[in-house]
Amino acid sequence: MTTALRRLRNYIDGEFRDAADGRTTEVVNPATGEPYATAPLSGAADVDAAMAAAEAAFPAWRDLIPAERQKVLLKVADRFEERAEELIAAESENCGKPIALVRSEEIPPMVDQIRFFAGAARMLEGRSAGEYMDGFTSIIRREPVGVCAQVAPWNYPMMMAVWKFAPALAAGNTVVIKPSDTTPASTVLIADIIGSVLDELGHSRGVFNVICGDRETGRLMVEHKVPAMASITGSVRAGMQVAESASKDLKRVHLELGGKAPVVVFEDTDIAKAVEDISVAGYFNAGQDCTAATRVLVHESIHDEFVAALAKAASETKTGAVDDEDVLYGPLNNANQLKQVKGFIERLPAHAKIEAGGEQVGEKGYFFAPTVVSGLKQDDEIVQHEVFGPVITVQSFSDEKQAVQWANGVEYALASSVWTKDHARAMRMSKSLDFGCVWINTHIPLVAEMPHGGFKKSGYGKDLSSYGFDDYTRIKHVMTSLDG
């Protein structure tokens, strides 16, 4: 006897719809490896319909006073709290995430972030008016860019959707968002929440639309003539493809891509405290985080002690079922990601040593053991490329200059951390590290008020903060004659 799969649908102009041509794809629970739902495999007709809805809704949404957009977002935040258990269940099934951690680590910051951008809606600041030429006054208008095509990733489907729709809507834009084809469930639920709020407050539900589909669907969205901006959180390859596609009609592009965060540990560090924090920051969400503490550079004088302590911490870290409150993380998101992580371990050079983990866990699902690999060199594949799994690598450095050189010696530049009791050294390192974020004696905390975004192949544009809000606006100069 087989269980019927749940049917997910697109959300376009306030209606839940199947794909126009009826195509679907199966959605798999990574904790079991079994399908639990079907979702539309949207094509050109579906993208056209969503873009038309967003385009039609834009003028009225743009012209609202900011306080009215704020009311919508504040009510959305309230509704997230009211329907938290539904969101938690959807995200846990989406990703195989431990239920307790989604409840404690994702719902509260998402609600806070929506409320932050609700406040930002009323802070559309520009330079003060002034006379820069005799007889003329200049003013600055900050305006929404228009319809935004947004593509969210599979590692944090709910939270990354929030990071995209909240600033876009707050600034007066309308949205068409596509979740990953492996994790559409929570985004479809978000559409129900936002749509109901828009309806209750008398606004067009075309302000927010969700399209399910694959890479081809995303390509159709980015290349569509309607959006003024394309925003993606994903791989470097996907970001390059989006930038290339968007260049054909000069769309704005907002990219948050991969990471390979260096964690620089100096000899004066409290090893026990550093290991405790770094292991959590490396293994949380199965290491599927662009800011994860995956690449440790430790001073040679404490290398052996640090590695032994980190390996012990890894052996004590649990992965497992969604309802087990003792686990730190769940499975990798999909079979391809499991294969990728295994591949990095299988291709390790002879000089590398697996200190802990290194293997798949369990007979079903895509679980992988918390892993520590030492003995690595700067040009090794696993040091240079993003694993996106619960794998922490360790290298030994001799001095500050070498630490900076190796830390910066990758193509990514999203996040980093420095561990030392020496304030002057911490300040030197924070200046020298070529990353969008530098944490000192911590790794991975984020707040809505501070920007998140990188350099180099980690992309450009900021999420969160007033900087992230600004990315969804355009600046217009208005000059008026003072003569009659």
Coordinates of N, CA, C and O in Angstrom, one line a residue, residues 94-267:
N94 N 11.0 19.5 4.4 CA 11.8 20.0 3.3 C 13.2 19.5 3.3 O 13.8 19.1 2.3
C95 N 13.8 19.7 4.5 CA 15.3 19.6 4.6 C 15.8 18.5 5.5 O 17.0 18.3 5.7
G96 N 14.8 17.8 6.2 CA 15.3 16.9 7.2 C 15.9 17.5 8.5 O 16.6 16.8 9.2
K97 N 15.6 18.8 8.7 CA 16.2 19.5 9.8 C 15.6 19.1 11.2 O 14.4 18.8 11.2
P98 N 16.4 19.0 12.2 CA 15.8 18.8 13.5 C 14.7 19.8 13.9 O 14.9 21.0 13.8
I99 N 13.6 19.3 14.3 CA 12.4 20.2 14.6 C 12.8 21.2 15.7 O 12.4 22.4 15.6
A100 N 13.4 20.8 16.7 CA 13.8 21.7 17.8 C 14.6 22.8 17.4 O 14.5 24.0 17.9
L101 N 15.6 22.6 16.5 CA 16.5 23.6 16.0 C 15.8 24.6 15.1 O 16.1 25.8 15.1
V102 N 14.9 24.1 14.2 CA 14.1 25.0 13.4 C 13.3 25.9 14.3 O 13.2 27.1 14.0
R103 N 12.7 25.4 15.3 CA 11.9 26.2 16.2 C 12.7 27.2 17.0 O 12.3 28.4 17.1
S104 N 13.9 26.9 17.4 CA 14.7 27.8 18.2 C 15.6 28.7 17.4 O 15.9 29.9 17.8
E105 N 16.2 28.2 16.3 CA 17.2 28.9 15.5 C 16.7 29.6 14.3 O 17.5 30.4 13.7
E106 N 15.6 29.3 13.8 CA 15.1 29.8 12.5 C 13.9 30.7 12.6 O 13.8 31.8 12.1
I107 N 12.9 30.2 13.3 CA 11.6 31.0 13.4 C 11.9 32.4 14.1 O 11.5 33.4 13.5
P108 N 12.5 32.5 15.3 CA 12.7 33.8 15.9 C 13.5 34.8 15.0 O 13.1 35.9 14.9
P109 N 14.7 34.4 14.4 CA 15.3 35.4 13.6 C 14.6 35.8 12.4 O 14.6 36.9 11.9
M110 N 13.8 34.9 11.8 CA 13.0 35.2 10.6 C 12.0 36.3 11.0 O 11.8 37.3 10.2
V111 N 11.3 36.1 12.1 CA 10.3 37.0 12.5 C 10.9 38.4 12.8 O 10.4 39.4 12.4
D112 N 12.1 38.4 13.4 CA 12.8 39.6 13.7 C 13.2 40.3 12.4 O 13.2 41.5 12.3
Q113 N 13.7 39.5 11.5 CA 14.1 40.1 10.2 C 13.0 40.8 9.4 O 13.1 41.9 8.9
I114 N 11.8 40.1 9.4 CA 10.7 40.7 8.8 C 10.3 42.1 9.5 O 10.0 43.1 8.8
R115 N 10.3 42.1 10.8 CA 10.0 43.3 11.5 C 11.0 44.4 11.3 O 10.7 45.6 11.3
F116 N 12.3 44.0 11.2 CA 13.3 45.0 10.9 C 13.0 45.7 9.6 O 13.1 46.9 9.5
F117 N 12.7 44.9 8.5 CA 12.5 45.5 7.2 C 11.2 46.3 7.2 O 11.0 47.2 6.4
A118 N 10.2 45.9 8.1 CA 9.0 46.6 8.2 C 9.3 48.1 8.7 O 8.8 49.0 8.2
G119 N 10.3 48.2 9.6 CA 10.7 49.5 10.0 C 11.5 50.2 9.0 O 11.4 51.4 8.8
A120 N 12.3 49.4 8.2 CA 13.1 50.1 7.2 C 12.3 50.7 6.1 O 12.7 51.7 5.4
A121 N 11.1 50.2 5.9 CA 10.2 50.7 4.9 C 9.9 52.2 5.1 O 9.7 53.0 4.2
R122 N 10.0 52.7 6.4 CA 9.8 54.1 6.7 C 11.0 54.9 6.9 O 11.0 56.0 7.4
M123 N 12.2 54.3 6.4 CA 13.5 55.0 6.5 C 14.1 55.2 5.1 O 15.3 54.9 5.0
L124 N 13.3 55.6 4.2 CA 13.9 55.8 2.8 C 14.6 57.1 2.8 O 14.1 58.1 2.3
E125 N 15.8 57.1 3.2 CA 16.6 58.3 3.4 C 17.4 58.7 2.1 O 17.8 57.8 1.4
G126 N 17.6 59.9 1.9 CA 18.5 60.4 0.9 C 19.2 61.7 1.4 O 18.9 62.1 2.5
R127 N 20.1 62.2 0.6 CA 20.7 63.4 1.0 C 19.7 64.6 1.1 O 18.7 64.6 0.4
S128 N 20.0 65.5 2.0 CA 19.1 66.6 2.1 C 19.1 67.5 0.9 O 20.0 67.5 0.1
A129 N 17.9 68.1 0.7 CA 17.8 69.0 -0.5 C 18.8 70.2 -0.3 O 19.2 70.6 0.8
G130 N 19.3 70.7 -1.4 CA 20.3 71.8 -1.4 C 20.5 72.4 -2.7 O 20.0 71.9 -3.8
E131 N 21.2 73.6 -2.7 CA 21.5 74.3 -3.9 C 22.9 74.1 -4.3 O 23.8 74.5 -3.5
Y132 N 23.2 73.4 -5.4 CA 24.5 73.1 -5.9 C 24.8 73.9 -7.1 O 25.9 73.8 -7.7
M133 N 23.8 74.7 -7.6 CA 24.0 75.6 -8.7 C 23.1 76.8 -8.5 O 22.0 76.6 -8.0
D134 N 23.6 78.0 -8.7 CA 22.8 79.1 -8.4 C 21.4 79.1 -9.1 O 21.3 78.8 -10.3
G135 N 20.4 79.3 -8.3 CA 19.0 79.3 -8.9 C 18.3 78.0 -9.0 O 17.2 77.9 -9.6
F136 N 18.9 76.9 -8.5 CA 18.3 75.6 -8.6 C 18.5 74.8 -7.3 O 19.5 75.0 -6.6
T137 N 17.4 74.1 -7.0 CA 17.4 73.2 -5.8 C 17.4 71.7 -6.3 O 16.6 71.4 -7.2
S138 N 18.3 70.9 -5.7 CA 18.3 69.5 -6.0 C 17.8 68.7 -4.8 O 18.1 69.0 -3.7
I139 N 17.0 67.7 -5.2 CA 16.6 66.7 -4.2 C 16.8 65.3 -4.7 O 17.0 65.1 -5.9
I140 N 16.9 64.3 -3.8 CA 17.1 62.9 -4.1 C 15.8 62.1 -3.8 O 15.3 62.2 -2.7
R141 N 15.3 61.4 -4.7 CA 14.2 60.4 -4.5 C 14.8 59.0 -4.5 O 15.6 58.7 -5.4
R142 N 14.4 58.2 -3.5 CA 14.8 56.8 -3.5 C 13.5 56.0 -3.8 O 12.5 56.1 -3.1
E143 N 13.6 55.2 -4.9 CA 12.4 54.5 -5.4 C 12.6 53.0 -5.5 O 13.8 52.6 -5.6
P144 N 11.6 52.2 -5.5 CA 11.7 50.8 -5.7 C 12.2 50.6 -7.2 O 11.9 51.4 -8.1
V145 N 12.8 49.4 -7.4 CA 13.3 49.2 -8.8 C 12.3 48.6 -9.7 O 12.3 48.7 -10.9
G146 N 11.2 47.9 -9.1 CA 10.2 47.3 -9.9 C 9.9 45.9 -9.5 O 9.9 45.5 -8.3
V147 N 9.7 45.0 -10.5 CA 9.4 43.6 -10.2 C 10.8 42.9 -10.0 O 11.7 43.1 -10.7
C148 N 10.9 42.1 -9.0 CA 12.1 41.4 -8.6 C 11.9 39.9 -8.8 O 11.0 39.3 -8.3
A149 N 12.8 39.3 -9.6 CA 12.9 37.8 -9.8 C 13.9 37.3 -8.8 O 15.0 37.7 -8.8
Q150 N 13.4 36.4 -7.9 CA 14.3 36.0 -6.8 C 14.3 34.4 -6.8 O 13.3 33.7 -7.0
V151 N 15.5 33.9 -6.6 CA 15.8 32.5 -6.6 C 16.4 32.1 -5.3 O 17.5 32.6 -5.0
A152 N 15.8 31.3 -4.5 CA 16.2 31.0 -3.1 C 16.9 29.6 -3.1 O 16.6 28.7 -4.0
P153 N 17.8 29.3 -2.2 CA 18.5 28.0 -2.2 C 17.8 27.0 -1.3 O 16.8 27.2 -0.7
W154 N 18.4 25.8 -1.3 CA 17.8 24.7 -0.5 C 18.4 24.5 0.9 O 17.9 23.7 1.7
N155 N 19.4 25.3 1.3 CA 20.0 25.0 2.6 C 19.2 25.7 3.7 O 19.0 25.1 4.8
Y156 N 18.6 26.9 3.5 CA 17.7 27.6 4.4 C 16.5 28.1 3.6 O 16.4 29.3 3.4
P157 N 15.7 27.3 3.1 CA 14.6 27.7 2.2 C 13.7 28.8 2.8 O 13.5 29.8 2.1
M158 N 13.3 28.7 4.0 CA 12.4 29.7 4.6 C 13.2 31.0 4.9 O 12.7 32.1 4.5
M159 N 14.3 30.9 5.5 CA 15.0 32.1 5.9 C 15.5 32.9 4.7 O 15.5 34.1 4.7
M160 N 16.0 32.2 3.7 CA 16.5 32.9 2.5 C 15.4 33.5 1.8 O 15.5 34.6 1.1
A161 N 14.2 32.9 1.8 CA 13.0 33.6 1.2 C 12.7 34.9 2.0 O 12.4 35.9 1.3
V162 N 12.8 34.8 3.3 CA 12.6 36.1 4.1 C 13.6 37.1 3.7 O 13.3 38.3 3.5
W163 N 14.9 36.7 3.6 CA 16.0 37.7 3.3 C 15.7 38.4 1.9 O 16.2 39.5 1.7
K164 N 14.9 37.7 1.1 CA 14.7 38.2 -0.3 C 13.4 39.0 -0.3 O 13.4 40.2 -0.7
F165 N 12.3 38.4 0.1 CA 11.0 39.1 0.0 C 10.9 40.3 0.9 O 10.2 41.3 0.6
A166 N 11.4 40.2 2.1 CA 11.2 41.3 3.1 C 11.7 42.6 2.7 O 11.0 43.6 2.7
P167 N 13.0 42.7 2.3 CA 13.5 44.1 1.9 C 12.9 44.5 0.5 O 12.6 45.7 0.3
A168 N 12.6 43.5 -0.3 CA 12.0 43.9 -1.6 C 10.6 44.5 -1.4 O 10.3 45.6 -2.0
L169 N 9.8 43.9 -0.7 CA 8.4 44.4 -0.4 C 8.5 45.7 0.4 O 7.7 46.6 0.1
A170 N 9.3 45.7 1.4 CA 9.4 47.0 2.2 C 9.8 48.2 1.3 O 9.3 49.3 1.6
A171 N 10.6 48.0 0.3 CA 11.1 49.1 -0.5 C 10.0 49.5 -1.6 O 10.2 50.5 -2.3
G172 N 9.0 48.6 -1.7 CA 7.9 49.0 -2.7 C 8.0 48.2 -4.0 O 7.3 48.5 -4.9
N173 N 8.8 47.1 -4.0 CA 8.8 46.2 -5.2 C 7.8 45.1 -5.1 O 7.3 44.8 -4.0
T174 N 7.5 44.5 -6.2 CA 6.7 43.2 -6.2 C 7.6 42.1 -6.5 O 8.7 42.3 -7.1
V175 N 7.2 40.9 -6.2 CA 8.1 39.7 -6.1 C 7.6 38.5 -6.9 O 6.4 38.2 -6.7
V176 N 8.5 37.9 -7.6 CA 8.2 36.5 -8.1 C 9.4 35.7 -7.6 O 10.6 36.0 -7.9
I177 N 9.2 34.7 -6.7 CA 10.3 34.0 -6.1 C 10.2 32.5 -6.4 O 9.1 32.0 -6.5
K178 N 11.3 31.9 -6.7 CA 11.4 30.5 -6.9 C 12.2 29.8 -5.9 O 13.4 30.0 -5.7
P179 N 11.6 28.8 -5.1 CA 12.4 28.0 -4.2 C 13.2 27.0 -5.0 O 12.9 26.7 -6.2
S180 N 14.1 26.4 -4.4 CA 14.8 25.2 -5.0 C 13.9 24.1 -5.3 O 12.9 23.9 -4.6
D181 N 14.2 23.4 -6.4 CA 13.3 22.3 -6.7 C 13.3 21.2 -5.7 O 12.3 20.4 -5.6
T182 N 14.3 21.1 -4.8 CA 14.3 20.1 -3.7 C 13.6 20.6 -2.5 O 13.3 19.7 -1.6
T183 N 13.3 21.9 -2.3 CA 12.7 22.4 -1.1 C 11.6 23.4 -1.3 O 11.7 24.5 -0.8
P184 N 10.5 23.1 -2.0 CA 9.5 24.1 -2.2 C 8.5 24.3 -1.2 O 7.7 25.3 -1.2
A185 N 8.3 23.3 -0.3 CA 7.1 23.2 0.6 C 7.0 24.5 1.5 O 5.9 25.0 1.6
S186 N 8.0 24.9 2.2 CA 7.9 26.0 3.1 C 7.6 27.3 2.4 O 6.9 28.2 2.9
T187 N 8.2 27.5 1.2 CA 7.9 28.7 0.4 C 6.5 28.8 -0.1 O 5.9 29.9 -0.1
V188 N 5.9 27.7 -0.4 CA 4.5 27.6 -0.8 C 3.6 28.0 0.4 O 2.6 28.7 0.2
L189 N 4.0 27.6 1.6 CA 3.3 27.9 2.8 C 3.4 29.4 3.1 O 2.4 30.1 3.5
I190 N 4.6 30.0 2.9 CA 4.8 31.4 3.0 C 3.9 32.2 2.1 O 3.3 33.2 2.5
A191 N 3.7 31.7 0.9 CA 2.8 32.3 -0.1 C 1.4 32.4 0.5 O 0.7 33.4 0.3
D192 N 0.9 31.4 1.1 CA -0.4 31.3 1.7 C -0.5 32.4 2.8 O -1.5 33.1 2.9
I193 N 0.6 32.5 3.6 CA 0.6 33.5 4.7 C 0.5 34.9 4.2 O -0.3 35.7 4.5
I194 N 1.4 35.2 3.2 CA 1.5 36.6 2.7 C 0.3 36.9 1.9 O -0.3 38.0 2.0
G195 N -0.2 36.0 1.1 CA -1.4 36.2 0.3 C -2.6 36.6 1.2 O -3.4 37.5 0.9
S196 N -2.8 35.8 2.3 CA -3.9 36.1 3.2 C -3.8 37.5 3.8 O -4.8 38.2 4.0
V197 N -2.6 37.9 4.2 CA -2.4 39.2 4.8 C -2.7 40.3 3.8 O -3.4 41.3 4.1
L198 N -2.2 40.2 2.5 CA -2.5 41.2 1.5 C -4.0 41.3 1.3 O -4.5 42.4 1.1
D199 N -4.6 40.1 1.2 CA -6.1 40.1 1.0 C -6.8 40.8 2.2 O -7.7 41.7 1.9
E200 N -6.4 40.5 3.4 CA -7.1 41.1 4.5 C -6.9 42.6 4.6 O -7.9 43.3 5.0
L201 N -5.8 43.1 4.1 CA -5.5 44.5 4.2 C -5.9 45.3 2.9 O -5.6 46.5 2.7
G202 N -6.5 44.5 2.0 CA -7.0 45.2 0.8 C -6.0 45.5 -0.3 O -6.2 46.4 -1.1
H203 N -4.9 44.7 -0.4 CA -3.9 44.9 -1.4 C -4.0 43.7 -2.4 O -4.4 42.6 -2.1
S204 N -3.5 44.0 -3.6 CA -3.4 42.9 -4.6 C -2.5 41.8 -4.2 O -1.4 42.0 -3.7
R205 N -3.0 40.6 -4.3 CA -2.2 39.5 -3.9 C -1.1 39.2 -5.0 O -0.2 38.4 -4.8
G206 N -1.2 39.9 -6.1 CA -0.1 39.7 -7.1 C 1.2 40.4 -6.7 O 2.2 40.3 -7.4
V207 N 1.2 41.0 -5.5 CA 2.4 41.6 -5.0 C 3.4 40.5 -4.7 O 4.6 40.8 -4.9
F208 N 3.0 39.3 -4.4 CA 3.9 38.2 -4.0 C 3.5 37.0 -4.7 O 2.3 36.5 -4.6
N209 N 4.4 36.4 -5.5 CA 4.1 35.2 -6.3 C 5.2 34.1 -6.1 O 6.4 34.5 -6.0
V210 N 4.8 32.9 -6.1 CA 5.8 31.8 -6.0 C 5.7 30.9 -7.2 O 4.6 30.4 -7.5
I211 N 6.8 30.6 -7.8 CA 6.9 29.7 -8.9 C 7.8 28.5 -8.5 O 9.0 28.7 -8.1
C212 N 7.3 27.3 -8.6 CA 8.2 26.1 -8.4 C 8.7 25.6 -9.7 O 8.1 25.8 -10.8
G213 N 9.9 25.1 -9.6 CA 10.5 24.6 -10.8 C 12.0 24.3 -10.7 O 12.6 24.3 -9.6
D214 N 12.7 24.1 -11.8 CA 14.1 23.7 -11.8 C 15.0 24.8 -12.3 O 14.5 26.0 -12.4
R215 N 16.2 24.5 -12.7 CA 17.1 25.6 -13.2 C 16.5 26.2 -14.5 O 16.7 27.4 -14.7
E216 N 15.9 25.5 -15.3 CA 15.3 26.1 -16.5 C 14.2 27.1 -16.1 O 14.1 28.2 -16.8
T217 N 13.4 26.8 -15.1 CA 12.5 27.8 -14.6 C 13.1 29.0 -14.2 O 12.7 30.2 -14.5
G218 N 14.2 28.9 -13.4 CA 15.0 30.0 -13.0 C 15.5 30.9 -14.1 O 15.5 32.1 -14.1
R219 N 16.0 30.2 -15.1 CA 16.6 30.9 -16.3 C 15.5 31.7 -17.0 O 15.7 32.8 -17.4
L220 N 14.3 31.1 -17.1 CA 13.2 31.8 -17.7 C 12.8 33.1 -16.9 O 12.5 34.1 -17.5
M221 N 12.9 33.0 -15.6 CA 12.6 34.1 -14.8 C 13.6 35.2 -15.0 O 13.2 36.4 -15.1
V222 N 14.9 34.9 -14.9 CA 15.9 35.9 -15.0 C 15.9 36.5 -16.4 O 16.2 37.7 -16.5
E223 N 15.6 35.8 -17.5 CA 15.7 36.3 -18.8 C 14.4 37.0 -19.2 O 14.3 37.6 -20.3
H224 N 13.4 36.9 -18.4 CA 12.1 37.5 -18.7 C 12.2 39.0 -18.8 O 13.0 39.6 -18.1
K225 N 11.4 39.6 -19.7 CA 11.5 41.1 -20.0 C 11.0 41.9 -18.8 O 11.4 43.1 -18.7
V226 N 10.1 41.4 -18.0 CA 9.5 42.2 -16.9 C 10.4 42.6 -15.8 O 10.4 43.7 -15.3
P227 N 11.1 41.6 -15.1 CA 11.8 42.0 -13.9 C 12.9 43.0 -14.2 O 13.6 43.0 -15.2
A228 N 13.0 43.9 -13.2 CA 14.1 44.9 -13.2 C 15.3 44.5 -12.5 O 16.4 45.1 -12.6
M229 N 15.1 43.4 -11.7 CA 16.2 42.9 -10.8 C 16.1 41.4 -10.7 O 15.0 40.9 -10.6
A230 N 17.3 40.8 -10.6 CA 17.4 39.3 -10.4 C 18.2 39.1 -9.2 O 19.3 39.6 -9.1
S231 N 17.7 38.4 -8.2 CA 18.4 38.1 -7.0 C 18.5 36.6 -6.8 O 17.5 35.9 -6.9
I232 N 19.7 36.1 -6.5 CA 19.9 34.6 -6.3 C 20.8 34.4 -5.2 O 21.8 35.1 -5.0
T233 N 20.5 33.4 -4.4 CA 21.4 32.8 -3.4 C 21.7 31.3 -3.9 O 20.7 30.6 -4.0
G234 N 22.9 31.0 -4.2 CA 23.2 29.7 -4.7 C 24.7 29.5 -5.0 O 25.5 30.2 -4.4
S235 N 25.0 28.6 -5.9 CA 26.4 28.3 -6.2 C 27.0 29.4 -7.1 O 26.3 30.2 -7.7
V236 N 28.3 29.4 -7.2 CA 29.1 30.3 -8.0 C 28.7 30.1 -9.5 O 28.4 31.1 -10.2
R237 N 28.6 28.8 -9.9 CA 28.2 28.6 -11.3 C 26.8 29.2 -11.6 O 26.6 29.8 -12.6
A238 N 25.8 29.0 -10.7 CA 24.5 29.5 -10.9 C 24.6 31.0 -10.9 O 23.9 31.7 -11.8
G239 N 25.4 31.7 -10.1 CA 25.5 33.1 -10.0 C 26.0 33.7 -11.3 O 25.6 34.7 -11.8
M240 N 27.0 33.0 -11.9 CA 27.6 33.4 -13.1 C 26.6 33.3 -14.3 O 26.5 34.2 -15.1
Q241 N 25.8 32.3 -14.3 CA 24.8 32.1 -15.3 C 23.7 33.2 -15.2 O 23.3 33.7 -16.2
V242 N 23.3 33.5 -14.0 CA 22.3 34.6 -13.8 C 22.9 35.9 -14.2 O 22.2 36.7 -14.9
A243 N 24.2 36.2 -13.9 CA 24.8 37.5 -14.3 C 24.8 37.6 -15.8 O 24.6 38.6 -16.4
E244 N 25.2 36.5 -16.4 CA 25.3 36.5 -17.9 C 23.9 36.7 -18.5 O 23.7 37.5 -19.5
S245 N 22.9 35.9 -18.0 CA 21.6 36.1 -18.6 C 21.0 37.5 -18.3 O 20.4 38.1 -19.2
A246 N 21.2 38.0 -17.1 CA 20.7 39.3 -16.8 C 21.4 40.4 -17.6 O 20.8 41.5 -17.9
S247 N 22.6 40.2 -18.1 CA 23.4 41.2 -18.8 C 22.7 41.5 -20.2 O 23.0 42.6 -20.8
K248 N 21.9 40.6 -20.7 CA 21.3 40.7 -22.0 C 20.4 41.9 -22.1 O 20.2 42.5 -23.1
D249 N 19.8 42.3 -20.9 CA 18.9 43.5 -20.9 C 19.3 44.4 -19.7 O 18.5 45.2 -19.3
L250 N 20.5 44.2 -19.2 CA 21.0 45.1 -18.2 C 20.2 45.1 -16.9 O 20.0 46.2 -16.3
K251 N 19.6 44.0 -16.5 CA 19.0 43.9 -15.2 C 20.0 44.1 -14.1 O 21.1 43.7 -14.2
R252 N 19.5 44.6 -13.0 CA 20.3 44.6 -11.8 C 20.4 43.2 -11.3 O 19.5 42.4 -11.4
V253 N 21.5 42.9 -10.7 CA 21.8 41.5 -10.2 C 22.3 41.6 -8.8 O 23.1 42.4 -8.4
H254 N 21.7 40.7 -7.9 CA 22.1 40.6 -6.5 C 22.5 39.2 -6.3 O 21.7 38.3 -6.4
L255 N 23.8 38.9 -5.9 CA 24.3 37.6 -5.8 C 24.9 37.3 -4.5 O 25.8 38.0 -4.0
E256 N 24.4 36.2 -3.8 CA 25.0 35.7 -2.6 C 25.3 34.3 -2.9 O 24.5 33.4 -3.0
L257 N 26.6 34.0 -3.1 CA 27.1 32.7 -3.6 C 27.8 31.9 -2.6 O 27.5 31.9 -1.4
G258 N 28.9 31.2 -3.0 CA 29.5 30.3 -2.1 C 30.5 30.9 -1.1 O 30.7 32.1 -1.1
G259 N 31.0 30.1 -0.2 CA 32.0 30.5 0.8 C 32.9 29.5 1.1 O 32.7 28.3 0.9
K260 N 34.0 29.9 1.7 CA 35.1 28.9 2.2 C 35.7 29.6 3.4 O 36.9 30.0 3.3
A261 N 35.0 29.8 4.4 CA 35.4 30.6 5.5 C 36.6 30.2 6.2 O 36.7 29.0 6.8
P262 N 37.7 31.0 6.3 CA 38.8 30.7 7.1 C 38.6 30.9 8.6 O 37.9 31.9 8.9
V263 N 39.1 30.1 9.4 CA 38.9 30.2 10.9 C 40.4 30.2 11.4 O 41.0 29.2 11.5
V264 N 40.9 31.4 11.7 CA 42.3 31.5 12.1 C 42.5 31.5 13.6 O 42.0 32.4 14.3
V265 N 43.1 30.5 14.1 CA 43.3 30.2 15.5 C 44.7 30.5 15.9 O 45.6 29.7 15.5
F266 N 45.0 31.5 16.7 CA 46.3 31.8 17.2 C 46.6 31.1 18.5 O 45.7 30.5 19.2
E267 N 47.9 31.1 18.8 CA 48.4 30.3 19.9 C 47.9 30.7 21.3 O 48.0 29.9 22.3

